Amino acid sequence: MNAPTELHDFSVAELAEQLRARKVSAVETAQHFLARAHANAGLGAFLDFNEEATLAQAQAADAMLAAGTPGAALLGVPVAHKDIFVTRDFAATAGSKMLKGYRSPFDATVVARLAEQGAVTLGKLNCDEFAMGSANENSAFGPVKNPWDQTRVPGGSSGGSAAAVAARLVPAATGTDTGGSIRQPASFCGITGIKPTYGRASRYGMVAFASSLDQAGPLARSAEDCALLLSAMCGPDLDRDSTSLDVPAENFARNLDDSLAGLRIGVPAEFFGEGLATDVRAAVDAALKEYEKLGAKLVPITLPRTELSIPVYYVIAPAEASSNLSRFDGVKFGHRAEQYSDLIDMYKKTRSQGFGDEVKRRIMIGTYVLSHGYYDAYYLQAQRIRRMIADDFQQAFQQCDLIAGPVAPSVAWKLGDKSDDPLASYLADIFTLPASLAGLPGMSIPVGFGAENMPVGMQLIANYLQESRLLNAAHRFQQASDWHLAKPEGF
Ligand code: GLN
């Protein structure tokens, strides 16, 4: 492979190196990516810029680079944040009219930690409203287009993040994954994404959707780049996030090159059933063969409650969402209806104007399953099955070190195809929900192309806190293949 000549083709690792060697400045880099982001505004990936703030950060990085300040791994590297993270210098809308133009007085922990490592914030990225969706069509600010085929969805809810990285508008981005929202858009856009173990990345400053599931993680082109970002993003934040794990930050890039000889990869029968499109299956099967060549052993396993993950998730996530979203009442912050007769009327009008259809649907489902008389039948029952799903994984991990399968049953669908059919969209989450419900780390790596030349992703799932094992397996695969280097035409 020849070294890239255009700035936007450099990986995060290569770009950091170019910056350290002072072959390019952080300001030039930021300007280059800002210009690309503006030139490709038609994708709908970005929601907000603050050029002044971006360039000020880049200048600070240049000063540190000039002084030869060691340490900061991402010094001068542009990243962009899913608009679910609150930011001081940029609006944070969570893709909702409810928070249009909202500016937070502080940065989310993940945003602050990336900045501490020298990352320069390029802007904020479109997403489904309150991260609810699988196609980025639920954003109040319009859909995002898939750079591989602009008549198709980029996946969701981190659709802006995935599209921007795939189109080389930014070298890497943050996302959040509640039920698949990092893995699935990464898969649909042919890039790499990882969701760490629940509790590893702080949720402080992440607009809450379903608090027991929400996790932040990076989307980038390669596992190596994801490792660099994830190392900055993770680590305890005990004072600010009550579910933050007291596990020290880690350098996830440290064993990327380890051999895969003897690695046992579990292949769950339930992930390869009837609903899986043949093109996706073919690409995933070929990737599994490649893993065998790299020394891994495939072990047939079973995750018997895979199908139940859909009803379980679509009870628990809306239940938590209905509670989390009660804070948007027109009093404390966000949108407030202009005309109303009394307080109750103000609440009603504010919330009916501020929230989109999918969010309202989930608030209604959530309120219903938590209500007296139904709580036991739905919410408690879902919690019980959630525990069993987590136990199934522990059974499986007695026979294997990693689990592999498809990320989604099909490649990216056409814009509008499932937007009137929420159930069809929920069903497409079947392979990402189990790891989310269990709180396990999962990732998506590009493994080929399916119908209409759309990217296919493979999912890798590891046991708790074994992100480095995931990244190692992904990296070795990416050294042996070049699916992650493929680039959509015109970008
Ligand atoms: N598609 C799932 C949903 O709509 C997952 C979203 C997410 O992970 N944020 O809830």
Coordinates of C-alpha atoms and ligand atoms in Angstrom, one line a residue:
M1 CA 0.0 0.0 0.0
N2 CA 1.3 3.4 -0.9
A3 CA 1.1 6.1 1.8
P4 CA -1.9 8.3 1.3
T5 CA -1.3 11.7 -0.2
E6 CA -4.5 13.5 0.7
L7 CA -5.0 14.5 4.3
H8 CA -8.4 13.0 4.5
D9 CA -7.1 9.6 3.5
F10 CA -4.8 9.3 6.4
S11 CA -5.9 7.1 9.3
V12 CA -6.0 8.6 12.8
A13 CA -2.6 6.9 13.6
E14 CA -1.0 8.2 10.4
L15 CA -2.4 11.7 10.8
A16 CA -1.2 11.9 14.4
E17 CA 2.2 10.9 13.1
Q18 CA 2.2 13.5 10.3
L19 CA 1.3 16.2 12.9
R20 CA 4.0 15.1 15.3
A21 CA 6.5 15.2 12.5
R22 CA 5.2 18.7 11.7
K23 CA 4.6 17.7 8.1
V24 CA 1.2 19.4 8.4
S25 CA -0.2 21.7 11.1
A26 CA -3.3 21.1 13.2
V27 CA -4.8 24.4 11.8
E28 CA -4.3 23.2 8.2
T29 CA -5.7 19.9 9.1
A30 CA -8.8 21.4 10.7
Q31 CA -9.3 23.7 7.8
H32 CA -9.0 20.9 5.3
F33 CA -11.7 18.8 7.1
L34 CA -14.0 21.8 7.7
A35 CA -13.9 22.6 4.0
R36 CA -14.7 18.9 3.1
A37 CA -17.5 18.8 5.6
H38 CA -19.0 22.0 4.1
A39 CA -18.5 20.8 0.6
N40 CA -20.4 17.6 1.4
A41 CA -23.2 19.2 3.5
G42 CA -25.7 17.4 1.2
L43 CA -25.1 14.2 3.2
G44 CA -26.7 15.8 6.2
A45 CA -24.1 14.4 8.5
F46 CA -23.2 17.6 10.4
L47 CA -25.6 19.6 12.6
D48 CA -23.3 22.3 14.0
F49 CA -19.9 23.9 13.5
N50 CA -18.1 26.5 15.5
E51 CA -15.1 27.4 13.3
E52 CA -13.7 29.8 15.8
A53 CA -13.6 27.2 18.6
T54 CA -12.3 24.5 16.3
L55 CA -9.4 26.7 15.1
A56 CA -8.6 27.8 18.6
Q57 CA -8.3 24.2 19.6
A58 CA -6.1 23.5 16.6
Q59 CA -3.9 26.5 17.4
A60 CA -3.4 25.2 20.9
A61 CA -2.5 21.8 19.5
D62 CA 0.0 23.4 17.2
A63 CA 1.6 25.3 20.1
M64 CA 2.0 22.0 22.0
L65 CA 3.3 20.3 18.9
A66 CA 5.8 23.1 18.4
A67 CA 6.9 22.8 22.0
G68 CA 7.3 19.0 21.5
T69 CA 4.9 18.3 24.3
P70 CA 4.8 14.5 24.6
G71 CA 1.9 12.4 25.7
A72 CA -1.3 13.5 24.1
A73 CA -2.0 10.7 21.6
L74 CA -4.4 12.6 19.4
L75 CA -2.7 16.0 19.3
G76 CA -4.2 18.0 16.5
V77 CA -6.4 15.1 15.1
P78 CA -10.0 16.3 14.3
V79 CA -12.9 14.3 15.7
A80 CA -16.6 15.1 15.6
H81 CA -19.2 14.2 18.2
K82 CA -22.6 12.6 17.9
D83 CA -25.0 15.3 18.9
I84 CA -26.1 13.3 21.9
F85 CA -23.0 14.5 23.8
V86 CA -23.3 17.9 25.4
T87 CA -20.7 20.5 24.5
R88 CA -19.8 24.0 25.7
D89 CA -18.7 25.3 22.3
F90 CA -21.4 23.7 20.1
A91 CA -25.1 23.3 20.2
A92 CA -26.3 19.9 21.5
T93 CA -29.7 18.9 20.3
A94 CA -29.8 15.1 20.5
G95 CA -31.5 15.3 17.1
S96 CA -34.6 16.8 18.7
K97 CA -36.6 20.0 18.2
M98 CA -36.9 19.9 22.0
L99 CA -33.2 20.9 22.3
K100 CA -32.9 23.0 19.2
G101 CA -30.0 25.5 19.8
Y102 CA -29.3 24.2 23.3
R103 CA -25.8 25.0 24.7
S104 CA -24.6 23.1 27.7
P105 CA -22.5 24.9 30.4
F106 CA -20.1 21.9 30.3
D107 CA -18.5 19.2 28.1
A108 CA -19.5 15.6 28.4
T109 CA -16.7 13.5 30.0
V110 CA -16.0 11.7 26.8
V111 CA -15.7 15.0 24.9
A112 CA -13.4 16.4 27.6
R113 CA -11.2 13.3 27.7
L114 CA -10.7 13.3 23.9
A115 CA -9.8 17.0 24.1
E116 CA -7.3 16.2 26.9
Q117 CA -5.6 13.9 24.4
G118 CA -5.4 16.8 22.0
A119 CA -8.3 15.9 19.7
V120 CA -9.7 19.0 17.9
T121 CA -13.5 19.1 17.7
L122 CA -14.7 19.6 14.2
G123 CA -18.4 19.8 14.8
K124 CA -21.5 17.9 15.9
L125 CA -23.1 15.0 14.1
N126 CA -26.6 14.2 13.1
C127 CA -28.4 11.3 14.9
D128 CA -31.8 9.9 15.5
E129 CA -33.8 11.9 18.0
F130 CA -32.6 10.9 21.5
A131 CA -30.7 8.1 19.7
M132 CA -34.0 6.2 19.0
G133 CA -33.8 4.6 15.6
S134 CA -31.8 2.4 13.2
A135 CA -31.8 4.6 10.1
N136 CA -31.2 8.2 11.2
E137 CA -34.5 9.1 9.7
N138 CA -35.9 10.1 13.1
S139 CA -33.8 13.2 13.4
A140 CA -35.7 16.4 13.7
F141 CA -33.1 18.0 11.4
G142 CA -33.5 15.7 8.4
P143 CA -32.1 12.3 7.4
V144 CA -28.4 11.4 6.8
K145 CA -27.5 9.8 3.5
N146 CA -25.2 6.8 3.1
P147 CA -22.1 7.8 1.2
W148 CA -22.0 4.5 -0.6
D149 CA -25.4 5.1 -2.1
Q150 CA -27.1 8.4 -1.3
T151 CA -30.6 6.9 -1.8
R152 CA -29.9 4.6 1.2
V153 CA -29.8 5.1 5.0
P154 CA -26.5 5.2 6.9
G155 CA -28.0 3.2 9.8
G156 CA -28.7 4.7 13.1
S157 CA -28.8 6.1 15.5
S158 CA -25.2 7.3 15.1
G159 CA -25.8 7.7 11.3
G160 CA -24.1 11.1 11.1
S161 CA -21.0 9.7 12.7
A162 CA -20.8 6.7 10.4
A163 CA -21.5 8.7 7.2
A164 CA -19.0 11.5 8.1
V165 CA -16.2 8.9 8.7
A166 CA -17.0 6.9 5.7
A167 CA -17.0 10.0 3.5
R168 CA -13.7 11.1 5.0
L169 CA -15.2 14.3 6.3
V170 CA -13.5 13.5 9.7
P171 CA -11.0 10.8 10.5
A172 CA -13.0 9.5 13.5
A173 CA -16.1 10.3 15.5
T174 CA -17.9 9.4 18.7
G175 CA -21.2 7.6 18.8
T176 CA -23.4 5.9 21.4
D177 CA -24.8 2.4 21.4
T178 CA -27.9 1.5 23.4
G179 CA -29.0 -1.4 21.2
G180 CA -26.6 -1.3 18.3
S181 CA -26.2 2.4 17.3
I182 CA -22.5 2.2 16.9
R183 CA -22.2 -1.3 15.4
Q184 CA -25.1 -1.1 12.9
P185 CA -24.2 2.3 11.3
A186 CA -20.6 1.3 11.2
S187 CA -21.7 -1.8 9.3
F188 CA -24.0 0.0 6.9
C189 CA -21.2 2.6 6.0
G190 CA -18.3 0.2 5.8
I191 CA -16.3 1.4 8.7
T192 CA -15.2 0.1 12.1
G193 CA -16.9 0.8 15.5
I194 CA -16.7 -0.4 19.0
K195 CA -19.1 -0.3 22.0
P196 CA -17.2 -1.0 25.2
T197 CA -18.4 -2.9 28.2
Y198 CA -21.3 -1.1 29.9
G199 CA -19.8 1.3 32.4
R200 CA -16.3 1.7 30.8
A201 CA -17.0 5.1 29.2
S202 CA -18.7 7.7 31.3
R203 CA -22.3 8.6 30.5
Y204 CA -21.9 12.1 32.1
G205 CA -23.0 14.6 29.6
M206 CA -24.6 12.1 27.2
V207 CA -28.2 12.9 26.8
A208 CA -29.9 9.9 28.4
F209 CA -32.0 7.5 26.3
A210 CA -32.0 4.2 28.3
S211 CA -29.5 4.6 31.1
S212 CA -28.9 0.9 31.8
L213 CA -27.9 0.3 28.2
D214 CA -26.3 3.6 26.9
Q215 CA -22.6 3.4 26.1
A216 CA -20.3 5.7 24.2
G217 CA -17.7 4.5 21.8
P218 CA -15.7 5.5 18.7
L219 CA -16.3 5.0 15.0
A220 CA -13.3 5.2 12.7
R221 CA -12.0 3.4 9.6
S222 CA -9.8 0.8 11.4
A223 CA -9.6 -1.1 14.6
E224 CA -6.3 0.5 15.3
D225 CA -7.9 4.0 15.1
C226 CA -10.8 2.8 17.3
A227 CA -8.2 1.6 19.9
L228 CA -6.6 5.0 20.0
L229 CA -9.9 6.8 20.6
L230 CA -11.3 4.3 23.0
S231 CA -8.1 4.5 25.2
A232 CA -8.9 8.2 25.6
M233 CA -12.6 7.8 26.1
C234 CA -12.7 5.1 28.8
G235 CA -11.9 5.2 32.5
P236 CA -13.7 5.7 35.8
D237 CA -15.8 8.8 36.3
L238 CA -17.2 7.7 39.7
D239 CA -18.3 11.1 41.0
R240 CA -20.4 11.9 37.9
D241 CA -21.8 8.6 36.7
S242 CA -23.1 6.2 39.2
T243 CA -22.8 3.3 36.8
S244 CA -19.2 4.1 35.9
L245 CA -16.9 1.1 36.4
D246 CA -14.0 1.5 38.7
V247 CA -11.6 0.0 36.2
P248 CA -8.5 1.9 35.3
A249 CA -8.1 3.4 31.8
E250 CA -6.3 1.1 29.5
N251 CA -4.1 1.4 26.4
F252 CA -6.3 -0.6 24.1
A253 CA -3.7 -0.5 21.3
R254 CA -1.1 -2.4 23.3
N255 CA -1.7 -5.9 22.0
L256 CA -3.2 -5.3 18.5
D257 CA -0.6 -7.5 16.9
D258 CA -0.9 -10.6 19.1
S259 CA -1.3 -13.8 17.2
L260 CA -4.8 -15.3 16.8
A261 CA -3.5 -18.9 16.9
G262 CA -5.8 -21.0 19.0
L263 CA -8.4 -18.2 19.4
R264 CA -11.8 -19.9 19.8
I265 CA -14.5 -18.0 17.9
G266 CA -18.1 -18.9 18.9
V267 CA -20.5 -18.9 16.0
P268 CA -24.1 -18.7 17.4
A269 CA -26.6 -20.8 15.3
E270 CA -29.3 -18.2 16.1
F271 CA -27.4 -15.5 14.2
F272 CA -27.4 -17.5 10.9
G273 CA -31.1 -18.4 10.6
E274 CA -33.8 -17.7 8.1
G275 CA -33.9 -13.9 8.5
L276 CA -30.3 -13.4 7.4
A277 CA -29.9 -12.1 3.8
T278 CA -27.8 -14.3 1.6
D279 CA -25.4 -11.5 0.6
V280 CA -24.7 -10.7 4.3
R281 CA -24.3 -14.3 5.1
A282 CA -21.8 -14.9 2.3
A283 CA -19.5 -12.0 3.4
V284 CA -19.7 -13.1 7.0
D285 CA -18.9 -16.7 6.1
A286 CA -15.9 -15.6 4.1
A287 CA -14.6 -13.5 7.0
L288 CA -15.0 -16.5 9.3
K289 CA -12.9 -18.6 6.9
E290 CA -10.3 -15.8 6.9
Y291 CA -10.2 -16.0 10.7
E292 CA -9.5 -19.8 10.4
K293 CA -6.6 -19.0 8.1
L294 CA -5.3 -16.6 10.8
G295 CA -5.3 -19.5 13.3
A296 CA -8.6 -19.2 15.0
K297 CA -10.9 -22.2 15.6
L298 CA -14.6 -21.9 14.9
V299 CA -16.8 -23.3 17.7
P300 CA -20.6 -23.8 17.1
I301 CA -22.5 -22.2 20.0
T302 CA -26.0 -21.3 20.9
L303 CA -27.6 -18.1 22.2
P304 CA -31.1 -19.5 22.6
R305 CA -32.8 -16.3 23.7
T306 CA -31.7 -14.2 20.7
E307 CA -35.2 -13.7 19.4
L308 CA -36.4 -12.6 22.8
S309 CA -34.0 -9.8 22.9
I310 CA -36.3 -7.8 20.7
P311 CA -39.4 -7.7 23.0
V312 CA -37.1 -7.4 26.0
Y313 CA -35.2 -4.4 24.7
Y314 CA -38.4 -2.8 23.3
V315 CA -39.9 -2.9 26.8
I316 CA -36.8 -1.9 28.9
A317 CA -35.5 0.8 26.6
P318 CA -38.8 2.7 26.3
A319 CA -39.5 2.3 30.0
E320 CA -36.2 4.0 30.8
A321 CA -36.7 6.5 28.1
S322 CA -40.1 7.5 29.3
S323 CA -38.6 8.3 32.7
N324 CA -35.5 10.1 31.3
L325 CA -37.5 12.2 28.9
S326 CA -39.8 13.5 31.7
R327 CA -37.2 16.3 32.3
F328 CA -38.2 17.9 29.0
D329 CA -41.1 19.8 30.4
G330 CA -40.6 23.3 29.0
V331 CA -39.6 24.6 32.5
K332 CA -36.0 23.6 33.0
F333 CA -34.6 23.8 29.5
G334 CA -35.4 23.2 25.9
H335 CA -38.4 24.1 23.8
R336 CA -41.4 25.7 25.4
A337 CA -44.7 26.2 23.6
E338 CA -45.5 29.8 22.9
Q339 CA -49.1 29.8 23.8
Y340 CA -50.8 27.9 26.6
S341 CA -53.6 28.4 29.1
D342 CA -52.1 26.9 32.3
L343 CA -49.2 24.7 33.5
I344 CA -50.7 21.4 32.4
D345 CA -51.5 22.9 29.0
M346 CA -47.9 24.2 28.8
Y347 CA -46.5 20.7 29.4
K348 CA -48.8 19.1 26.9
K349 CA -48.2 21.6 24.1
T350 CA -44.5 21.8 24.8
R351 CA -44.1 18.0 24.6
S352 CA -46.4 17.5 21.6
Q353 CA -44.5 20.1 19.7
G354 CA -41.0 19.2 20.8
F355 CA -40.9 15.5 20.4
G356 CA -41.1 13.5 17.1
D357 CA -43.3 10.5 16.4
E358 CA -40.9 7.8 17.4
V359 CA -40.0 9.4 20.7
K360 CA -43.7 9.9 21.5
R361 CA -44.4 6.2 20.6
R362 CA -41.7 5.1 23.0
I363 CA -42.8 7.4 25.8
M364 CA -46.3 5.9 25.5
I365 CA -45.0 2.3 25.4
G366 CA -42.6 3.0 28.3
T367 CA -45.3 4.7 30.4
Y368 CA -47.6 1.8 29.7
V369 CA -45.2 -1.0 30.7
L370 CA -44.3 0.8 33.9
S371 CA -47.9 1.5 34.9
H372 CA -49.6 -0.1 37.9
G373 CA -51.0 -3.5 36.9
Y374 CA -48.7 -3.9 33.9
Y375 CA -45.4 -3.5 35.5
D376 CA -45.0 -7.1 36.6
A377 CA -46.3 -8.5 33.4
Y378 CA -44.0 -6.5 31.1
Y379 CA -41.2 -4.6 32.8
L380 CA -40.3 -7.1 35.5
Q381 CA -40.7 -10.0 33.1
A382 CA -38.4 -8.3 30.6
Q383 CA -35.8 -7.7 33.4
R384 CA -35.9 -11.5 34.2
I385 CA -35.3 -12.5 30.6
R386 CA -32.6 -9.8 30.3
R387 CA -30.7 -11.7 33.1
M388 CA -31.2 -15.0 31.3
I389 CA -29.8 -13.5 28.0
A390 CA -26.7 -12.4 30.0
D391 CA -26.4 -15.9 31.5
D392 CA -26.6 -17.4 28.0
F393 CA -23.5 -15.4 27.0
Q394 CA -21.6 -16.7 30.1
Q395 CA -22.5 -20.2 29.1
A396 CA -21.2 -19.6 25.6
F397 CA -18.0 -18.0 26.8
Q398 CA -17.1 -21.2 28.5
Q399 CA -16.6 -22.7 25.1
C400 CA -15.1 -19.7 23.2
D401 CA -13.1 -16.5 23.6
L402 CA -15.1 -14.3 21.1
I403 CA -18.4 -14.6 19.4
A404 CA -18.8 -13.6 15.8
G405 CA -21.8 -13.1 13.5
P406 CA -23.6 -10.6 11.4
V407 CA -24.3 -7.1 12.7
A408 CA -27.6 -6.7 10.8
P409 CA -29.8 -9.1 8.8
S410 CA -29.4 -7.0 5.6
V411 CA -27.3 -4.2 4.1
A412 CA -28.5 -0.6 4.4
W413 CA -32.0 -0.2 3.1
K414 CA -33.4 2.6 1.0
L415 CA -34.4 5.9 2.6
G416 CA -38.1 5.7 3.5
D417 CA -38.3 1.9 3.3
K418 CA -39.0 1.3 6.9
S419 CA -39.8 4.8 8.1
D420 CA -43.6 4.0 8.3
D421 CA -43.1 0.6 9.8
P422 CA -41.5 0.8 13.3
L423 CA -41.8 -2.9 13.8
A424 CA -39.7 -3.7 10.7
S425 CA -37.0 -1.4 12.0
Y426 CA -37.1 -2.9 15.5
L427 CA -36.8 -6.5 14.0
A428 CA -33.6 -5.4 12.2
D429 CA -31.9 -4.9 15.6
I430 CA -32.0 -8.6 16.4
F431 CA -28.2 -9.2 16.3
T432 CA -27.0 -6.2 18.1
L433 CA -29.6 -6.2 21.0
P434 CA -28.3 -9.3 22.9
A435 CA -24.8 -7.9 23.6
S436 CA -26.4 -4.6 24.7
L437 CA -28.8 -6.2 27.1
A438 CA -25.9 -8.2 28.6
G439 CA -23.7 -5.1 28.8
L440 CA -21.0 -6.8 26.8
P441 CA -18.5 -5.1 24.5
G442 CA -19.2 -5.5 20.8
M443 CA -17.7 -4.2 17.6
S444 CA -18.4 -4.1 13.9
I445 CA -15.8 -4.5 11.2
P446 CA -16.2 -4.3 7.4
V447 CA -16.0 -7.7 5.8
G448 CA -17.1 -7.1 2.2
F449 CA -19.9 -6.0 0.0
G450 CA -23.4 -7.3 -0.6
A451 CA -26.2 -6.5 -2.9
E452 CA -25.9 -3.2 -4.9
N453 CA -22.3 -3.0 -3.7
M454 CA -23.3 -2.0 -0.2
P455 CA -20.9 -2.7 2.7
V456 CA -21.4 -5.7 5.1
G457 CA -20.2 -5.6 8.6
M458 CA -19.3 -8.5 10.9
Q459 CA -20.0 -8.3 14.6
L460 CA -17.5 -9.5 17.2
I461 CA -18.6 -9.8 20.9
A462 CA -16.2 -10.4 23.8
N463 CA -16.7 -11.0 27.5
Y464 CA -16.8 -8.1 30.0
L465 CA -13.7 -5.8 29.9
Q466 CA -12.1 -7.7 27.0
E467 CA -12.2 -4.8 24.5
S468 CA -8.5 -5.3 23.8
R469 CA -9.2 -8.9 22.7
L470 CA -11.9 -7.6 20.3
L471 CA -9.6 -4.9 18.9
N472 CA -6.7 -7.4 18.5
A473 CA -8.9 -9.8 16.5
A474 CA -10.3 -7.0 14.4
H475 CA -6.8 -5.5 13.8
R476 CA -5.4 -8.9 12.7
F477 CA -8.2 -9.3 10.3
Q478 CA -7.7 -5.8 8.9
Q479 CA -4.0 -6.6 8.3
A480 CA -5.0 -9.6 6.3
S481 CA -7.7 -7.9 4.3
D482 CA -8.5 -4.5 3.0
W483 CA -12.2 -4.1 3.2
H484 CA -11.7 -1.3 5.7
L485 CA -9.7 0.6 3.1
A486 CA -12.5 0.7 0.5
K487 CA -13.8 4.1 -0.2
P488 CA -17.2 5.3 -1.5
E489 CA -17.0 6.8 -4.9
G490 CA -16.8 10.6 -5.1
F491 CA -15.2 11.0 -1.7
Ligands
GLN1 N1 -32.1 0.8 17.0 C1 -32.2 0.7 18.4 C2 -33.3 1.7 18.9 O1 -34.0 2.2 18.0 C3 -30.9 1.1 19.1 C4 -30.7 2.5 19.2 C5 -29.4 2.8 19.9 O2 -28.5 2.0 20.1 N2 -29.3 4.1 20.3 O3 -33.6 1.8 20.0

